Coordinates of C-alpha atoms in Angstrom, one line a residue:
X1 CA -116.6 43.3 6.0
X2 CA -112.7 42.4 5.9
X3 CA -110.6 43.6 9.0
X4 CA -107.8 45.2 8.1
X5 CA -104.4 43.9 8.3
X6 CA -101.2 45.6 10.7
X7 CA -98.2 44.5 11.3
X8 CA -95.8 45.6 13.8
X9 CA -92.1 45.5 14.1
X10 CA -90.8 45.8 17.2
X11 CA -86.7 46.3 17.2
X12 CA -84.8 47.0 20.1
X13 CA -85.2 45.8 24.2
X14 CA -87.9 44.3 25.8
X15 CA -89.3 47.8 27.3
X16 CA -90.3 48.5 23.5
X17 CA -91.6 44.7 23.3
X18 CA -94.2 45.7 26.0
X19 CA -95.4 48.9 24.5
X20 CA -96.2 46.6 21.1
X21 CA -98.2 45.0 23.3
X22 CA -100.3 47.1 24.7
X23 CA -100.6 48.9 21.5
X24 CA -101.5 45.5 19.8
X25 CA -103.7 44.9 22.5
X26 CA -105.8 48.2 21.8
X27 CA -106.1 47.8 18.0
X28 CA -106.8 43.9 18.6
X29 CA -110.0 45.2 20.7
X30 CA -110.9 47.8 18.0
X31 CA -110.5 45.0 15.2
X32 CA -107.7 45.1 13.7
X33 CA -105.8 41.4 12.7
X34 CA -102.4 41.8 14.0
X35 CA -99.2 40.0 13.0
X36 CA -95.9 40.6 14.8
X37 CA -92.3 40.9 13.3
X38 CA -93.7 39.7 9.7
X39 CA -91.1 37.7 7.8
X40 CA -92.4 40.1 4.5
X41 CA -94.5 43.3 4.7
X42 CA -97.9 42.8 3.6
X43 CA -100.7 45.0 5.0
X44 CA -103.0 47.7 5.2
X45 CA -100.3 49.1 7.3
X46 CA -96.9 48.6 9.1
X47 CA -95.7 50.2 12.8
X48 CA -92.1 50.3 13.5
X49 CA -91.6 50.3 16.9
X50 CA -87.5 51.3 16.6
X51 CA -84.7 51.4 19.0
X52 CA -82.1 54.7 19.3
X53 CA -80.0 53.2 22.0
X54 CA -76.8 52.9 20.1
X55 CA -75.0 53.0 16.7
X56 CA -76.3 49.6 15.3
X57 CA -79.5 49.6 17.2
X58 CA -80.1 52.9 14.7
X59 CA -78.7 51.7 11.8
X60 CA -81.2 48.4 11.9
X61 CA -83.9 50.6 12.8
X62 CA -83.3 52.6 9.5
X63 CA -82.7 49.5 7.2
X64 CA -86.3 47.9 8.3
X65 CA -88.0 51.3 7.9
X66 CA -86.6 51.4 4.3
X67 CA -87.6 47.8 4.0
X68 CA -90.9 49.0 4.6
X69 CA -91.0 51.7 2.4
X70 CA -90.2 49.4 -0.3
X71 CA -93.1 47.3 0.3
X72 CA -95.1 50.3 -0.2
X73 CA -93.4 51.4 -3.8
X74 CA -94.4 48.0 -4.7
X75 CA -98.2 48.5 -3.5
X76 CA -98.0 45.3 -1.1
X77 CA -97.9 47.8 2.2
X78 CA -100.0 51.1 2.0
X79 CA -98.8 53.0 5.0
X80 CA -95.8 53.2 7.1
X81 CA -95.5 54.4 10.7
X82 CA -92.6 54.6 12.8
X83 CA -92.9 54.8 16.5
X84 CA -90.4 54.3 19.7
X85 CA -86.8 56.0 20.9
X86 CA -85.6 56.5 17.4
X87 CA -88.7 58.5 16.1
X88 CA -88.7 60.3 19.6
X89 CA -85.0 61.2 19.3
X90 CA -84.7 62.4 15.4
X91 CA -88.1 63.0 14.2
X92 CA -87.2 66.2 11.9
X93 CA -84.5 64.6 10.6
X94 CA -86.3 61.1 9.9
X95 CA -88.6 62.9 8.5
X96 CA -86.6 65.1 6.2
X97 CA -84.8 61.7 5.0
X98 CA -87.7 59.8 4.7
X99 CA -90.5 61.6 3.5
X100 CA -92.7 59.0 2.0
X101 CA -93.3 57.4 6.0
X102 CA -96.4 58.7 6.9
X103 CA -96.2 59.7 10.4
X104 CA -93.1 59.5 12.8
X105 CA -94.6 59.5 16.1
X106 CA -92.3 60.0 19.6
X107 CA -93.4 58.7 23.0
X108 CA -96.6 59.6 24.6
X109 CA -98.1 60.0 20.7
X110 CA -99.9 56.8 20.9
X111 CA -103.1 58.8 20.1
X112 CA -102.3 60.9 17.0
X113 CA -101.0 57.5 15.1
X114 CA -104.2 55.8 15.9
X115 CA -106.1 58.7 14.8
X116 CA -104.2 58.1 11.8
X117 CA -105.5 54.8 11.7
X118 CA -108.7 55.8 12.4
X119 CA -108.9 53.8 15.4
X120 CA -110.1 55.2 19.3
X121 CA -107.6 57.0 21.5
X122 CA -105.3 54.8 23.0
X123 CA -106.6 53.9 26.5
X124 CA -104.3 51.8 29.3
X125 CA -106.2 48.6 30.7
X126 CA -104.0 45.7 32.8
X127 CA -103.4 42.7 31.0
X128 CA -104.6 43.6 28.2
X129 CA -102.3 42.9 26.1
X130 CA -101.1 40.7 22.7
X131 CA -98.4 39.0 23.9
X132 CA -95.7 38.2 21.3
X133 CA -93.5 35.7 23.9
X134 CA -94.4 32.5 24.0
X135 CA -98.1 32.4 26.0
X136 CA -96.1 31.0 29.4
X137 CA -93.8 34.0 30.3
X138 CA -94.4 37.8 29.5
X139 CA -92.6 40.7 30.3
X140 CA -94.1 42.8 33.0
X141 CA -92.9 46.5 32.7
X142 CA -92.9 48.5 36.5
X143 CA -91.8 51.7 35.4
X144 CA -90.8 53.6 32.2
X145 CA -88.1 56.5 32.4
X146 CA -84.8 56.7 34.2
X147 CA -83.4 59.8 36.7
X148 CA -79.8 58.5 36.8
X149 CA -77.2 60.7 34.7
X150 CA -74.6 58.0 33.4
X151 CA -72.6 59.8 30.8
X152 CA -73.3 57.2 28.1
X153 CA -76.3 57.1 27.9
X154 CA -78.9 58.7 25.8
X155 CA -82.0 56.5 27.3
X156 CA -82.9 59.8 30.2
X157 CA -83.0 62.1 26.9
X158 CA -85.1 59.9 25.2
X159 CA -87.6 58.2 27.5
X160 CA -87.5 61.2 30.6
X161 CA -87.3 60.8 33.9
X162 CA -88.3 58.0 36.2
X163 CA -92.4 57.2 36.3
X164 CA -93.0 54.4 38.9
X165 CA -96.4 52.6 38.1
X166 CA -98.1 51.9 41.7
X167 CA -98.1 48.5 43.2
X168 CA -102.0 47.8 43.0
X169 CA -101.9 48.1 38.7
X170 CA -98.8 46.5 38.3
X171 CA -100.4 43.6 40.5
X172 CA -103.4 43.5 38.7
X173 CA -101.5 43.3 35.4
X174 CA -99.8 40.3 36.9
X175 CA -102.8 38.2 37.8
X176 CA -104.4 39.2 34.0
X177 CA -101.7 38.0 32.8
X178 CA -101.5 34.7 35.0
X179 CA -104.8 34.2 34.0
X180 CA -104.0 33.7 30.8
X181 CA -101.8 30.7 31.3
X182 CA -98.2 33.0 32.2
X183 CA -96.5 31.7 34.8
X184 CA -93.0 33.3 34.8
X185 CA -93.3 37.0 35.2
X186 CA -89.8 39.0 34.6
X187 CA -90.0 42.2 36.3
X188 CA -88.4 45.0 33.2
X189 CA -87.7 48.7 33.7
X190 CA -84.8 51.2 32.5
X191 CA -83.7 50.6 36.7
X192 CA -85.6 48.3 38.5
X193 CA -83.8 49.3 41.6
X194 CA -85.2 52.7 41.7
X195 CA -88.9 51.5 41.6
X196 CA -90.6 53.6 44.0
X197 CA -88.7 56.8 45.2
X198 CA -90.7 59.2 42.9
X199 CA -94.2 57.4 43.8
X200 CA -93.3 56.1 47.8
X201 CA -90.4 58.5 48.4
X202 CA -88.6 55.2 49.0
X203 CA -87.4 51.9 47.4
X204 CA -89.8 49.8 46.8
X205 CA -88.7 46.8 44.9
X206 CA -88.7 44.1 47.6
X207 CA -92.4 44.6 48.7
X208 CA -93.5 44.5 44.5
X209 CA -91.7 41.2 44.7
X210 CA -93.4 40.3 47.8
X211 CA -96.9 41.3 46.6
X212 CA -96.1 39.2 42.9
X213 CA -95.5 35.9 45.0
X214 CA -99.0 35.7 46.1
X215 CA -100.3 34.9 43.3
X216 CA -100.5 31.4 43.3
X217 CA -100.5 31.0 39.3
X218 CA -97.1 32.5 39.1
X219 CA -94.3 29.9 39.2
X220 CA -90.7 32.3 38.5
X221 CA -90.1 35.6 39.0
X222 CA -87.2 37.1 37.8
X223 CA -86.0 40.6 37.6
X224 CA -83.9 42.3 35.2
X225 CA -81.6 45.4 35.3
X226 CA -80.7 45.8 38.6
X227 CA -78.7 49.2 38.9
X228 CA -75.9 48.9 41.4
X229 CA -75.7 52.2 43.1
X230 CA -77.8 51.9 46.4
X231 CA -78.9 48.5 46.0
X232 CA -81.5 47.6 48.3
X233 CA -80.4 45.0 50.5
X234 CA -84.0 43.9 51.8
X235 CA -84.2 43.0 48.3
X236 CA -81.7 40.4 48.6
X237 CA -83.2 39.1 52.0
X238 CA -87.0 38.7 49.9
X239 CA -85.2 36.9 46.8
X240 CA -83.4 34.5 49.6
X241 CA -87.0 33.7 51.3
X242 CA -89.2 33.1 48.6
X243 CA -88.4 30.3 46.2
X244 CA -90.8 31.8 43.3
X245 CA -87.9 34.7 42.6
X246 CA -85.4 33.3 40.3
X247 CA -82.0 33.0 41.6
X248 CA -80.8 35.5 38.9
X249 CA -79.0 39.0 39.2
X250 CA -78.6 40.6 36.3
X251 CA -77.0 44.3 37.3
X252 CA -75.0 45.6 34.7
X253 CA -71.5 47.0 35.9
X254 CA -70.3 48.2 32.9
X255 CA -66.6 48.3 34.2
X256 CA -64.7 48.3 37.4
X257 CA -61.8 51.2 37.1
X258 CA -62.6 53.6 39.8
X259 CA -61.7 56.9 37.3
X260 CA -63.9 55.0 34.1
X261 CA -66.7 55.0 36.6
X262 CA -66.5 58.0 37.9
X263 CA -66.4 59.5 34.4
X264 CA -69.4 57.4 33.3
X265 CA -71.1 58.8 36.5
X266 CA -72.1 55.6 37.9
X267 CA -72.3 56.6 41.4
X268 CA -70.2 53.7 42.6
X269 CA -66.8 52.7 42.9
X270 CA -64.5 49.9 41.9
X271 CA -64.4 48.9 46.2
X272 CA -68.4 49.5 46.1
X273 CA -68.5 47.3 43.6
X274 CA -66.4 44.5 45.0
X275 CA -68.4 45.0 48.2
X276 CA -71.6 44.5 46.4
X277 CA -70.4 41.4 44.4
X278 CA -69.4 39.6 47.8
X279 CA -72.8 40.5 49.6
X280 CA -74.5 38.7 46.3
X281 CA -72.1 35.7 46.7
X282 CA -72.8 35.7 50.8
X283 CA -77.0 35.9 50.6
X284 CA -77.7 34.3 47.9
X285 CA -74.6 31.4 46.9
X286 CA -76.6 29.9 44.3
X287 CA -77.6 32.7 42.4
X288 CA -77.0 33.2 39.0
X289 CA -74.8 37.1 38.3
X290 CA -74.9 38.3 34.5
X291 CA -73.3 41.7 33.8
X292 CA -72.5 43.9 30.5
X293 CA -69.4 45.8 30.4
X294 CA -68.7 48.7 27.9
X295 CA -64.8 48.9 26.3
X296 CA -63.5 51.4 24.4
X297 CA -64.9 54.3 26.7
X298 CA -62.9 57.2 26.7
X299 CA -59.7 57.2 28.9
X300 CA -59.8 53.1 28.6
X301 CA -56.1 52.9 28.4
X302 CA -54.4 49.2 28.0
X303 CA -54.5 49.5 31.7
X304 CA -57.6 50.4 32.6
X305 CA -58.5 47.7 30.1
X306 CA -56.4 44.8 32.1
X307 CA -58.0 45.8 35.2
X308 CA -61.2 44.7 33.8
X309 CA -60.5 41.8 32.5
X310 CA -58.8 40.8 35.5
X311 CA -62.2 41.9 37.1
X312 CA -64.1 39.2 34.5
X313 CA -61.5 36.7 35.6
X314 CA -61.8 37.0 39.3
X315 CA -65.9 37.2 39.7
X316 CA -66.3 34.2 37.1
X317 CA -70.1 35.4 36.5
X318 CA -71.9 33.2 34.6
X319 CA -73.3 35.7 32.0
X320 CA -71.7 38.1 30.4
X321 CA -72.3 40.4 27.4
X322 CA -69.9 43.7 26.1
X323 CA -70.2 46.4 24.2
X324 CA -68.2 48.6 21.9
X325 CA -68.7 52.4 23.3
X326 CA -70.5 54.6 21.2
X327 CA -70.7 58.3 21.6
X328 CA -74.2 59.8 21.7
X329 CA -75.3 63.7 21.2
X330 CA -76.4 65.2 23.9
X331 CA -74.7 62.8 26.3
X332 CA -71.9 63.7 29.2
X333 CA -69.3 62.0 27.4
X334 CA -69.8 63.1 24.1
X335 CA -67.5 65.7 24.4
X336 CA -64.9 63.4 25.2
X337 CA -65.3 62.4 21.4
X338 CA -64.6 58.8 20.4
X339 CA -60.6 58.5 20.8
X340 CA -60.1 54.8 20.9
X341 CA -60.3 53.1 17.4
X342 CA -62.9 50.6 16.8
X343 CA -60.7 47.9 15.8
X344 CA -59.0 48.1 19.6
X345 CA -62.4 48.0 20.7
X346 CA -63.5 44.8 18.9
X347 CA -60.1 42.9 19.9
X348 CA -60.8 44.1 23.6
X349 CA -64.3 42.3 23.3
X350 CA -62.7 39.3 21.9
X351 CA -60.5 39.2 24.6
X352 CA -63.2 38.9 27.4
X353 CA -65.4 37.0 25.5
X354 CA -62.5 34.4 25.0
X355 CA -61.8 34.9 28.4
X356 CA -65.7 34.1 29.5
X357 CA -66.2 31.7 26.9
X358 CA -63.9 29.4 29.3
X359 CA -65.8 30.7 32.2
X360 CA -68.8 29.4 30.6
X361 CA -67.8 26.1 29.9
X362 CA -65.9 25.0 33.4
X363 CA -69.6 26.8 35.0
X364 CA -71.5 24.8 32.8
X365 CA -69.3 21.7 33.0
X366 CA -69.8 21.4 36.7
X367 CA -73.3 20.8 36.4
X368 CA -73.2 17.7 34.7
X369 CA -74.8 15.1 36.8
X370 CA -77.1 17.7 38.6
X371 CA -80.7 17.9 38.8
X372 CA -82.8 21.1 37.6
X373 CA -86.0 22.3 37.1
X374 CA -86.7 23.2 33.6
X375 CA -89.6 25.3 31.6
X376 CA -90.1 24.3 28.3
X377 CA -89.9 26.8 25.9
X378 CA -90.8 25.4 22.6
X379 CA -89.6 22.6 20.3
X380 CA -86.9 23.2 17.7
X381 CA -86.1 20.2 15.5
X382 CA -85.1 17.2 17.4
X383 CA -84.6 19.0 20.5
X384 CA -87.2 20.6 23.3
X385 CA -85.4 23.3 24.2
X386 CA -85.8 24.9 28.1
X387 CA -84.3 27.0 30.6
X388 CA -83.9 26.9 34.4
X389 CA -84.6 29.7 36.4
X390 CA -81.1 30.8 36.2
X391 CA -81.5 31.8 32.1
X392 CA -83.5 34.5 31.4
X393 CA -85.0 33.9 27.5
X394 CA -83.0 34.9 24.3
X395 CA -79.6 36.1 26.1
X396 CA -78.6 32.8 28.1
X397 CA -77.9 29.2 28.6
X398 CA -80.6 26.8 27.0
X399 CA -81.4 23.5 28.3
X400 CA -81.8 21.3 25.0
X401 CA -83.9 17.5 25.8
X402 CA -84.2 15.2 22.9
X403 CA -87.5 15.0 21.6
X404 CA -87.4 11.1 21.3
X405 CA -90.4 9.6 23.5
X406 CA -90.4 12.3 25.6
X407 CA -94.2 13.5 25.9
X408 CA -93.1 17.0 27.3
X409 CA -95.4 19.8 26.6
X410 CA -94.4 23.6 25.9
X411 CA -94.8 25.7 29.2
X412 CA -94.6 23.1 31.5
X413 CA -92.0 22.7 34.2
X414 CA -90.1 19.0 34.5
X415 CA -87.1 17.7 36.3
X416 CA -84.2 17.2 33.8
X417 CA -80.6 15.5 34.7
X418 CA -77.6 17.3 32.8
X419 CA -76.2 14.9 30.5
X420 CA -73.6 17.3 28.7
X421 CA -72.5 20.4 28.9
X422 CA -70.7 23.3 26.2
X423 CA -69.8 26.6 26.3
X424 CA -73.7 28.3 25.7
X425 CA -75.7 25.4 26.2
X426 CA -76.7 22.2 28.4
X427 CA -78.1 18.8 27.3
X428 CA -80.5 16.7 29.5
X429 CA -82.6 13.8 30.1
X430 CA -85.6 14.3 31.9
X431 CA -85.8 12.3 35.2
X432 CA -88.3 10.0 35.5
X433 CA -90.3 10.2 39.2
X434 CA -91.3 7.5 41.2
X435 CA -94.2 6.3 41.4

């Protein structure tokens, strides 16, 4: 008997990338052949696993559903199911637009699209999973849902409030996973920094981290979306002593005007943040710092505006992304409307961009001649490309080693010597040990 085909699209963060997974991983066990992000829609049936963050994250959600739908009309897809944030957040209304999708299906609904399916009700197992990263690093989700009230975003009416997942499972997922040949494990949540107080009635963070270095498989650990109101400090002290936690902050600020922040309800202010910054810089000197900013927020005069970007100029962090504002329903700010025009908003982002761009390459620069370790992603053209443990996958610096007669080997770790560097990326040689 022929399995059936699925594919699954999964649009959006790397929260949604893990709950493909363990979807995938339950429909792999029941049968199913699986194929993930298809370049054309062929199958018994297609799963759209969309994004309702912002504006574009929608719209892209929208034009791949109606890709889909197509596929169907022309008989090469017979059904379509749409899943995730988007289909939590507008399911009338998706439906009343679209009405040949067959099932919309919000969060927590696993079940009643597999029934659809006709597979067995979704059941949770650790590791068990279809990873669609390359085999060596996987995403390891610690908690879905977020308790904090910023005014911009829509993610607490989507996703709910803050569900810590206990240290023991999370652990277990971990060594599953290493078993499986992963060895760098980046820790992903909505807040990664609140881990705990709804389960522990305290912050937690730094003993997961501790409790993840044990096992001995694991190489890298990094962790993603660090909030910055209440920070743990003990977590800084655990990233310091154990050289298996990437030397990598990501905590997204999203600006630095005391009165912007306060209107975002961020909890912190510009002297909070400053404070913050220089504790980083103090405990951990090497560490990599990437940040998102948002422009174009309501009340973002020219002024407000020059204070960030003075901010940008004075921290010199070594990532940096921006976004354009964009007003959700349902949020605090919405009623604040959308007063600043998007064409300001796109020549504020060029501005720090420009501004980082600079940053980037004098960073970058400075580390010609120096001496990394690298992990091999995969090969692309005449190039092996890598990272070091201060580049997280898809959003930072790559390492780029010509192919030539080196023997490298995807997923393993070398010592590389940075030839060159640009703006975005670094070139190396890989140095040859003694023998």
């Amino acid at each position: 008997m022929k399995r059936k085909k699925i594919q699954v699209v999964t649009l959006g963060c790397s929260k949604n990338t893990v709950d493909s997974e363990w979807m995938m991983g339950h429909l792999a066990k029941d049968g199913y052949v699986l194929e993930h992000d298809p370049e054309q829609f062929k199958a018994e049936a297609v799963i759209i696993n969309t994004c309702g963050f912002i504006g574009d994250a929608k719209q892209e959600s929208i034009d791949v559903i109606l890709e889909a739908l197509e596929a169907k009309t022309e008989g090469d897809v017979k059904k379509v199911f749409v899943m995730g944030c988007l289909a939590q957040r507008y399911k009338t209304e998706l439906g009343n637009e679209m009405p040949d999708v067959d099932g919309f299906f919000g969060l927590g609904e696993n079940d009643l699209m597999l029934a659809e399916l006709k597979s067995k009700p979704y059941q949770y197992m650790p590791g068990e999973r279809v990873l669609t990263t390359p085999k060596h690093f996987a995403w390891l989700k610690i908690a879905e849902g977020c308790d904090r009230k910023c005014s911009f975003c829509a993610i607490p009416l989507i996703r709910g409030k803050h569900i810590s997942r206990n240290i023991e499972e999370i652990v277990e997922e971990a060594k599953m996973l290493a078993s499986q040949g992963v060895k760098e494990l980046i820790l992903i949540s909505q807040d990664l920094t609140y881990y705990g107080i709804d389960l522990y009635k305290e912050q937690r963070l730094a003993e997961l981290v501790e409790a993840l270095c044990k096992i001995e498989e694991i190489h890298w650990i990094r962790l993603h979306y660090l909030f910055p109101t209440s920070f743990p400090n003990r977590l800084l002290e655990v990233m310091a002593a154990n050289p298996k936690v990437c030397r990598y902050i990501d905590i997204p600020l999203q600006h630095i005007n005391t009165e912007i922040l306060r209107s975002m309800k961020r909890g912190v202010t510009r002297e909070e943040t400053l404070t913050l910054m220089h504790r980083f810089r103090e405990v951990l000197p090497d560490a990599a710092i990437r940040t998102t900013l948002i422009v174009g927020y309501p009340g973002e005069g020219e002024t407000e505006f020059e204070e960030l970007l003075k901010f940008v100029e004075q921290e010199y962090f070594d990532r940096l992304g921006v976004f354009a504002y964009s007003p959700e329903e349902e949020t605090g700010a919405y009623p604040l409307g959308n007063p600043i025009p998007e064409e300001v908003k796109q020549e504020r982002i060029s501005r720090i961009m420009e501004l980082q761009e600079g940053i980037s390459i004098e960073l970058n620069q400075a580390k010609t001649g120096n001496i990394f370790e690298v992990l091999i992603d995969r090969k692309e053209g005449d190039y092996w490309v890598a990272r070091t443990q201060y580049d997280s996958p898809e959003v930072d610096n790559e390492v780029l080693i010509e192919v030539g007669g080196n023997k490298l080997k995807q997923g393993n770790f070398y010592r590389v010597k940075i030839t060159r560097a640009e703006a975005f990326d670094l070139y190396a040689e890989v140095v040859k040990e003694k023998k």
